[in-house]
GROMACS .gro file of C-alpha atoms in nm:
model
  212
    1MET     CA    1  -3.435  -7.753  -5.891
    2ASP     CA    2  -3.679  -7.463  -5.929
    3PRO     CA    3  -3.468  -7.154  -5.910
    4GLN     CA    4  -3.753  -6.944  -5.718
    5LEU     CA    5  -3.750  -7.215  -5.478
    6GLU     CA    6  -3.385  -7.204  -5.422
    7ARG     CA    7  -3.407  -6.822  -5.354
    8GLN     CA    8  -3.694  -6.906  -5.106
    9VAL     CA    9  -3.458  -7.135  -4.903
   10GLU     CA   10  -3.153  -6.926  -4.939
   11THR     CA   11  -3.370  -6.656  -4.759
   12ILE     CA   12  -3.512  -6.854  -4.511
   13ARG     CA   13  -3.140  -6.980  -4.398
   14ASN     CA   14  -3.010  -6.601  -4.384
   15LEU     CA   15  -3.307  -6.524  -4.185
   16VAL     CA   16  -3.239  -6.804  -3.921
   17ASP     CA   17  -2.855  -6.726  -3.897
   18SER     CA   18  -2.930  -6.348  -3.836
   19TYR     CA   19  -3.190  -6.455  -3.590
   20MET     CA   20  -2.912  -6.719  -3.420
   21SER     CA   21  -2.629  -6.459  -3.396
   22ILE     CA   22  -2.887  -6.202  -3.209
   23ILE     CA   23  -2.984  -6.475  -2.946
   24ASN     CA   24  -2.586  -6.546  -2.884
   25LYS     CA   25  -2.515  -6.195  -2.877
   26CYS     CA   26  -2.795  -6.104  -2.567
   27ILE     CA   27  -2.688  -6.452  -2.389
   28ARG     CA   28  -2.329  -6.329  -2.395
   29ASP     CA   29  -2.445  -5.964  -2.275
   30LEU     CA   30  -2.704  -6.110  -2.035
   31ILE     CA   31  -2.505  -6.365  -1.872
   32PRO     CA   32  -2.241  -6.147  -1.690
   33LYS     CA   33  -2.512  -5.903  -1.577
   34THR     CA   34  -2.731  -6.160  -1.461
   35ILE     CA   35  -2.394  -6.337  -1.241
   36MET     CA   36  -2.315  -5.992  -1.118
   37HIS     CA   37  -2.661  -5.923  -1.004
   38LEU     CA   38  -2.716  -6.255  -0.830
   39MET     CA   39  -2.377  -6.189  -0.681
   40ILE     CA   40  -2.431  -5.850  -0.486
   41ASN     CA   41  -2.797  -5.952  -0.393
   42ASN     CA   42  -2.631  -6.265  -0.188
   43VAL     CA   43  -2.397  -6.072  -0.059
   44LYS     CA   44  -2.668  -5.774   0.044
   45ASP     CA   45  -2.859  -6.051   0.198
   46PHE     CA   46  -2.533  -6.205   0.398
   47ILE     CA   47  -2.432  -5.854   0.546
   48ASN     CA   48  -2.779  -5.786   0.651
   49SER     CA   49  -2.856  -6.106   0.809
   50GLU     CA   50  -2.546  -6.282   0.932
   51LEU     CA   51  -2.244  -6.097   0.899
   52LEU     CA   52  -2.283  -5.957   1.263
   53ALA     CA   53  -2.317  -6.300   1.383
   54GLN     CA   54  -2.080  -6.411   1.242
   55LEU     CA   55  -1.840  -6.178   1.319
   56TYR     CA   56  -1.919  -6.181   1.730
   57SER     CA   57  -1.917  -6.557   1.703
   58SER     CA   58  -1.537  -6.601   1.533
   59GLU     CA   59  -1.361  -6.311   1.730
   60ASP     CA   60  -1.337  -6.176   2.089
   61GLN     CA   61  -1.640  -5.915   2.174
   62ASN     CA   62  -1.390  -5.731   2.419
   63THR     CA   63  -1.155  -5.673   2.111
   64LEU     CA   64  -1.441  -5.575   1.902
   65MET     CA   65  -1.554  -5.321   2.083
   66GLU     CA   66  -1.205  -5.183   2.215
   67GLU     CA   67  -1.114  -4.838   2.057
   68SER     CA   68  -0.798  -4.832   1.869
   69ALA     CA   69  -0.542  -4.564   1.947
   70GLU     CA   70  -0.592  -4.385   1.636
   71GLN     CA   71  -0.936  -4.347   1.673
   72ALA     CA   72  -0.889  -4.211   2.011
   73GLN     CA   73  -0.659  -3.967   1.886
   74ARG     CA   74  -0.878  -3.848   1.620
   75ARG     CA   75  -1.157  -3.794   1.823
   76ASP     CA   76  -1.003  -3.576   2.096
   77GLU     CA   77  -0.868  -3.356   1.796
   78MET     CA   78  -1.206  -3.332   1.643
   79LEU     CA   79  -1.336  -3.264   1.997
   80ARG     CA   80  -1.055  -2.996   2.060
   81MET     CA   81  -1.184  -2.815   1.693
   82TYR     CA   82  -1.536  -2.837   1.778
   83GLN     CA   83  -1.493  -2.674   2.149
   84ALA     CA   84  -1.204  -2.394   1.966
   85LEU     CA   85  -1.497  -2.339   1.686
   86LYS     CA   86  -1.755  -2.313   1.959
   87GLU     CA   87  -1.544  -2.051   2.130
   88ALA     CA   88  -1.457  -1.822   1.814
   89LEU     CA   89  -1.847  -1.812   1.724
   90GLY     CA   90  -1.903  -1.689   2.095
   91ILE     CA   91  -1.656  -1.393   2.059
   92ILE     CA   92  -1.731  -1.340   1.749
   93GLY     CA   93  -2.094  -1.295   1.815
   94ASP     CA   94  -1.999  -1.084   2.118
   95ILE     CA   95  -1.806  -0.852   1.908
   96SER     CA   96  -2.082  -0.785   1.654
   97THR     CA   97  -2.370  -0.739   1.895
   98ALA     CA   98  -2.175  -0.505   2.169
   99THR     CA   99  -1.937  -0.315   1.934
  100THR     CA  100  -2.070   0.064   1.797
  101PHE     CA  101  -1.956   0.220   1.532
  102THR     CA  102  -1.859   0.574   1.528
  103PRO     CA  103  -1.796   0.734   1.176
  104ALA     CA  104  -1.444   0.887   1.121
  105PRO     CA  105  -1.420   1.262   1.110
  106PRO     CA  106  -1.330   1.441   0.782
  107PRO     CA  107  -0.982   1.455   0.693
  108VAL     CA  108  -0.810   1.762   0.791
  109ASP     CA  109  -0.724   2.031   0.510
  110ASP     CA  110  -0.334   2.018   0.509
  111SER     CA  111  -0.274   2.203   0.211
  112TRP     CA  112  -0.168   2.517   0.377
  113ILE     CA  113   0.116   2.313   0.504
  114GLN     CA  114   0.228   2.165   0.211
  115ARG     CA  115   0.225   2.552   0.029
  116SER     CA  116   0.412   2.695   0.350
  117ARG     CA  117   0.709   2.419   0.289
  118ARG     CA  118   0.726   2.470  -0.079
  119SER     CA  119   0.724   2.878  -0.069
  120PRO     CA  120   0.994   3.043   0.252
  121PRO     CA  121   0.879   3.235   0.506
  122PRO     CA  122   0.872   3.607   0.380
  123SER     CA  123   1.198   3.803   0.542
  124PRO     CA  124   1.098   4.078   0.778
  125THR     CA  125   1.082   4.429   0.617
  126THR     CA  126   1.414   4.655   0.650
  127GLN     CA  127   1.368   5.022   0.656
  128ARG     CA  128   1.468   5.138   0.318
  129ARG     CA  129   1.688   5.436   0.253
  130PRO     CA  130   1.585   5.785   0.265
  131THR     CA  131   1.601   5.927  -0.114
  132LEU     CA  132   1.856   6.117  -0.187
  133SER     CA  133   1.819   6.465  -0.352
  134THR     CA  134   2.060   6.390  -0.639
  135PRO     CA  135   2.029   6.059  -0.788
  136LEU     CA  136   2.307   5.815  -0.776
  137THR     CA  137   2.430   5.604  -1.099
  138ARG     CA  138   2.595   5.307  -1.031
  139PRO     CA  139   2.708   5.089  -1.312
  140ALA     CA  140   2.559   4.732  -1.280
  141SER     CA  141   2.897   4.586  -1.438
  142SER     CA  142   3.110   4.703  -1.147
  143ARG     CA  143   2.909   4.529  -0.864
  144GLY     CA  144   3.065   4.248  -0.728
  145PRO     CA  145   2.969   3.897  -0.568
  146ALA     CA  146   2.723   3.869  -0.266
  147PRO     CA  147   2.921   3.769   0.061
  148ALA     CA  148   2.827   3.488   0.226
  149ILE     CA  149   2.529   3.496   0.511
  150PRO     CA  150   2.666   3.462   0.839
  151SER     CA  151   2.527   3.183   1.063
  152PRO     CA  152   2.286   3.257   1.313
  153GLY     CA  153   2.389   3.195   1.652
  154PRO     CA  154   2.169   2.929   1.902
  155HIS     CA  155   1.966   3.178   2.062
  156SER     CA  156   1.905   3.399   1.745
  157GLY     CA  157   1.555   3.420   1.610
  158ALA     CA  158   1.623   3.473   1.234
  159PRO     CA  159   1.959   3.524   1.039
  160PRO     CA  160   2.110   3.926   1.034
  161VAL     CA  161   2.042   4.146   0.728
  162PRO     CA  162   2.420   4.128   0.578
  163PHE     CA  163   2.571   4.443   0.461
  164ARG     CA  164   2.634   4.415   0.108
  165PRO     CA  165   2.892   4.684  -0.001
  166GLY     CA  166   2.900   4.805  -0.340
  167PRO     CA  167   3.101   5.023  -0.583
  168LEU     CA  168   3.202   5.422  -0.503
  169PRO     CA  169   2.966   5.645  -0.676
  170PRO     CA  170   3.100   5.900  -0.906
  171PHE     CA  171   3.229   6.217  -0.757
  172PRO     CA  172   2.985   6.477  -0.689
  173SER     CA  173   3.035   6.827  -0.785
  174SER     CA  174   3.171   7.101  -0.598
  175SER     CA  175   2.849   7.249  -0.504
  176SER     CA  176   2.698   6.942  -0.345
  177SER     CA  177   2.775   6.908   0.047
  178SER     CA  178   2.952   6.586   0.177
  179SER     CA  179   2.600   6.490   0.382
  180ASP     CA  180   2.439   6.508   0.064
  181TRP     CA  181   2.655   6.271  -0.102
  182PHE     CA  182   2.646   6.036   0.153
  183GLY     CA  183   2.286   6.051   0.283
  184ALA     CA  184   2.183   5.880   0.621
  185PRO     CA  185   2.324   5.524   0.679
  186PRO     CA  186   2.036   5.249   0.646
  187GLN     CA  187   1.901   5.131   0.938
  188VAL     CA  188   1.911   4.732   1.032
  189PRO     CA  189   1.592   4.618   1.191
  190SER     CA  190   1.655   4.544   1.563
  191ARG     CA  191   1.656   4.150   1.676
  192PRO     CA  192   1.486   4.043   1.999
  193THR     CA  193   1.795   3.838   2.108
  194ARG     CA  194   2.046   3.964   1.923
  195ALA     CA  195   2.195   4.325   1.875
  196PRO     CA  196   2.221   4.461   1.527
  197PRO     CA  197   2.568   4.467   1.331
  198SER     CA  198   2.727   4.783   1.287
  199VAL     CA  199   2.752   4.950   0.974
  200PRO     CA  200   3.077   5.043   0.920
  201ARG     CA  201   3.096   5.441   0.779
  202ARG     CA  202   3.308   5.554   0.519
  203PRO     CA  203   3.552   5.819   0.476
  204PRO     CA  204   3.424   6.051   0.186
  205PRO     CA  205   3.689   6.060  -0.085
  206ALA     CA  206   3.896   6.335  -0.151
  207VAL     CA  207   3.788   6.575  -0.406
  208PRO     CA  208   4.024   6.781  -0.612
  209GLY     CA  209   4.057   7.125  -0.586
  210ARG     CA  210   3.884   7.110  -0.257
  211PRO     CA  211   4.034   7.133   0.097
  212PRO     CA  212   3.984   6.891   0.319
   0.00000   0.00000   0.00000
């Protein structure tokens, strides 16, 4: 047999096999699709034309038209929700149309209150002692601890100024008098509802070589 003829026969056989495989594959793909298409179309036609007639003929019409308890409860809930939403929308509309907006006033500057809380109020000015003709020198190391401030009474306006005793000054010379050495006592400011405490007077110390 001619080799060229054999090659042609082999080529034709391969082409026929390929064609038949393609045909078989297309048929296997189209048959399920065709069956589903026919079923869906037939069911659609049956629903549109004969379903209602079959239902009404097989069952009692009164039973079919009766509403179930679950559907009635759901329908009542939907109606109540609709009414509540309708009333809420009406109230919101009344508020938005009838309410007038007033701008808020500017904030109050209360920084002075904070400053007054941080800094204590100044004490009333007291009268200073009159200056002596001869300055007295007091050693700083001999000053004792300050006495406790007495608590004010319920009717007093402010606590009284405490009297702070100090050490005795050095003895003056014999030429100075006792009045110059002691000077005038300090004046305690008067209070509106409480009498000022009395300032005790100290006797002058004995001067050596001087008769009392």
